[in-house]
C-alpha positions as MATLAB code, in Angstrom:
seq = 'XXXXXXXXXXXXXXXXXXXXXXXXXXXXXXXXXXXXXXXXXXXXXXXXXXXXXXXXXXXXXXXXXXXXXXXXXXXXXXXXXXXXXXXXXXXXXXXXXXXXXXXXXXXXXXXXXXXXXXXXXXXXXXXXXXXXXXXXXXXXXXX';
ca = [
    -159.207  -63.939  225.497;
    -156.029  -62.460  225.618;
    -155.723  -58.279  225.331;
    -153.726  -57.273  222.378;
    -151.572  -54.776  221.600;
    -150.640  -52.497  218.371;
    -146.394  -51.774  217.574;
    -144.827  -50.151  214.507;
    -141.802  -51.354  215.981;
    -140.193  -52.866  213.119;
    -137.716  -54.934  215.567;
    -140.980  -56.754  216.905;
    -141.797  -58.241  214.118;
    -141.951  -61.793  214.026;
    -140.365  -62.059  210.768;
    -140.359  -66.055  210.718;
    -143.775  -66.085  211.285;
    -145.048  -63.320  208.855;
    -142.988  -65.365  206.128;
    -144.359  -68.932  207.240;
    -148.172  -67.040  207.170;
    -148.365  -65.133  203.800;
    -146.069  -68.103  202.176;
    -148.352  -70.872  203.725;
    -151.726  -69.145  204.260;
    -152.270  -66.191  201.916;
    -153.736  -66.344  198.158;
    -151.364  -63.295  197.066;
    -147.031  -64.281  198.303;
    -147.419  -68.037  198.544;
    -144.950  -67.915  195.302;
    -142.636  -64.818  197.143;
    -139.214  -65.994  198.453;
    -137.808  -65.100  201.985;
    -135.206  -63.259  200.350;
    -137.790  -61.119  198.667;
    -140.139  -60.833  201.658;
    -137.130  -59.388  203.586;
    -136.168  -56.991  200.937;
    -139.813  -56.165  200.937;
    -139.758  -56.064  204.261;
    -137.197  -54.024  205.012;
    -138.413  -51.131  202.604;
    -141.538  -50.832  204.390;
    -142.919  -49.981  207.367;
    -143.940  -52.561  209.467;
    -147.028  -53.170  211.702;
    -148.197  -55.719  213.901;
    -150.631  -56.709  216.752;
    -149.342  -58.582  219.644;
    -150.419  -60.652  222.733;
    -150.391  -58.476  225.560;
    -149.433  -61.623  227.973;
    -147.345  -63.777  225.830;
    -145.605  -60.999  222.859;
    -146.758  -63.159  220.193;
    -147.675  -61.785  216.894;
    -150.864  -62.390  215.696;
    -151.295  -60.480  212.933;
    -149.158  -58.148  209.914;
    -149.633  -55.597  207.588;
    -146.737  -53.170  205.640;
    -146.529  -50.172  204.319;
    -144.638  -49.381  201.195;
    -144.124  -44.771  200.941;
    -142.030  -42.420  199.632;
    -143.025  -41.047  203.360;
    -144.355  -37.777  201.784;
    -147.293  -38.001  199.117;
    -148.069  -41.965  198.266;
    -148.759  -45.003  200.564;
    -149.390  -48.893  199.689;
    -150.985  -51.057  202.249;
    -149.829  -54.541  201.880;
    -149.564  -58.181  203.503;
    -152.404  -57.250  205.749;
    -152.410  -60.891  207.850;
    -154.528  -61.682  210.827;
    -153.849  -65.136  212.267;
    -156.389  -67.742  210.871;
    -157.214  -68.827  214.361;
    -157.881  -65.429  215.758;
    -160.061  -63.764  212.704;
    -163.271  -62.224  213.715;
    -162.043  -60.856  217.160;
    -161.601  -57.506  215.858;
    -157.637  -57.389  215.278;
    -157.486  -56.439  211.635;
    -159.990  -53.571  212.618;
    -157.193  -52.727  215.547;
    -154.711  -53.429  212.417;
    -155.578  -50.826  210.231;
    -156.702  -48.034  212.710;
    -152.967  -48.221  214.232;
    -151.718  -48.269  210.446;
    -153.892  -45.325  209.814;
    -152.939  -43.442  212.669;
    -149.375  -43.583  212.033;
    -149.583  -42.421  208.374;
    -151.915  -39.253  209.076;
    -149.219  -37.432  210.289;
    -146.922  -37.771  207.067;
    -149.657  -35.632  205.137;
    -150.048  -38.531  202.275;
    -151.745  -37.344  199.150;
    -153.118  -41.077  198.777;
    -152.775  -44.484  200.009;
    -154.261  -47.336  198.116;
    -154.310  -51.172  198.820;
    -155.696  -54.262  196.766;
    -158.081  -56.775  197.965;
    -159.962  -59.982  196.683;
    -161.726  -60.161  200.096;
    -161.445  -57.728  202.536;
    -163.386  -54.345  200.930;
    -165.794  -54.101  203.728;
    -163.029  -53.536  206.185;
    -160.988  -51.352  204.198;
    -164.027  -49.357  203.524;
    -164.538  -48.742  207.448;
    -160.740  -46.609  207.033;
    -162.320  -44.065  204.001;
    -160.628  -46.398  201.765;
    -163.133  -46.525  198.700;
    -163.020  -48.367  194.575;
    -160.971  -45.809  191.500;
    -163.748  -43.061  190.619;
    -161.570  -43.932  187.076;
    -160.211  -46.909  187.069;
    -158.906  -46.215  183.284;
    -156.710  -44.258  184.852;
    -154.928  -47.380  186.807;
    -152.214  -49.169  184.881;
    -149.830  -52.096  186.202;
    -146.780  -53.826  184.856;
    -146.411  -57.193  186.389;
    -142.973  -59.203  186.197;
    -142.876  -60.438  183.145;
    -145.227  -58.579  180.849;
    -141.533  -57.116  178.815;
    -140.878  -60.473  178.017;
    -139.214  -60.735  174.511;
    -139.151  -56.583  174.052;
];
């Protein structure tokens, strides 16, 4: 097997092949536009693990922060074909190492099937979730 690298350089991101993964292969974008994944995109900080031999992505995540007290971990993407080899484990530590410095107050993430890994980064459920609220896109609808 290949070795394989971490970068939070956003220019090495593979941004055709993020798109074609979360639109094609993911149960949360598959409805998100490219024009919205590269606003998204570009607000974010971007992560990804690479071939060491080849330079060829193999797996995403972003961060959305003010840079200073909040964090959102999202479109966390290993490549189907390469899942169980450890690289969303390399994923998140290099995503976790390069937030500690800003000092943020929290970081929080959503997951339908990924807890146990999450949980391996101090990442842990509400202790209130009453205290959570969302607005999703169209919930103001005739207001």
């Amino acid at each position: 097997m290949s070795n394989f690298v971490f970068s939070s350089d956003p220019a090495r991101i593979d941004r055709d092949r993020v798109y074609a993964w979360l639109r094609d292969e993911s149960y949360w974008a598959q409805d998100r536009s490219r024009e919205a994944q590269e606003t998204a995109m570009d607000a974010s900080r971007n992560y990804g693990i690479y071939e060491e031999e080849t330079d060829r992505q193999v797996a995403y995540a972003r961060v959305l922060t003010d840079g200073a007290t909040f964090g959102w971990v999202c479109d966390v993407f290993v490549d189907s074909t390469l899942r169980g080899a450890g690289l969303g484990k390399m994923l998140m530590a290099g995503v976790i190492r390069d937030l500690e410095p800003l000092g943020l107050r929290r970081v929080i993430l959503t997951t339908v099937t990924a807890q146990g890994l999450y949980e391996q980064f101090g990442f842990t459920h509400f202790a209130d979730p009453t205290r959570v609220m969302v607005r999703c896109a169209g919930d103001m609808a005739g207001l």
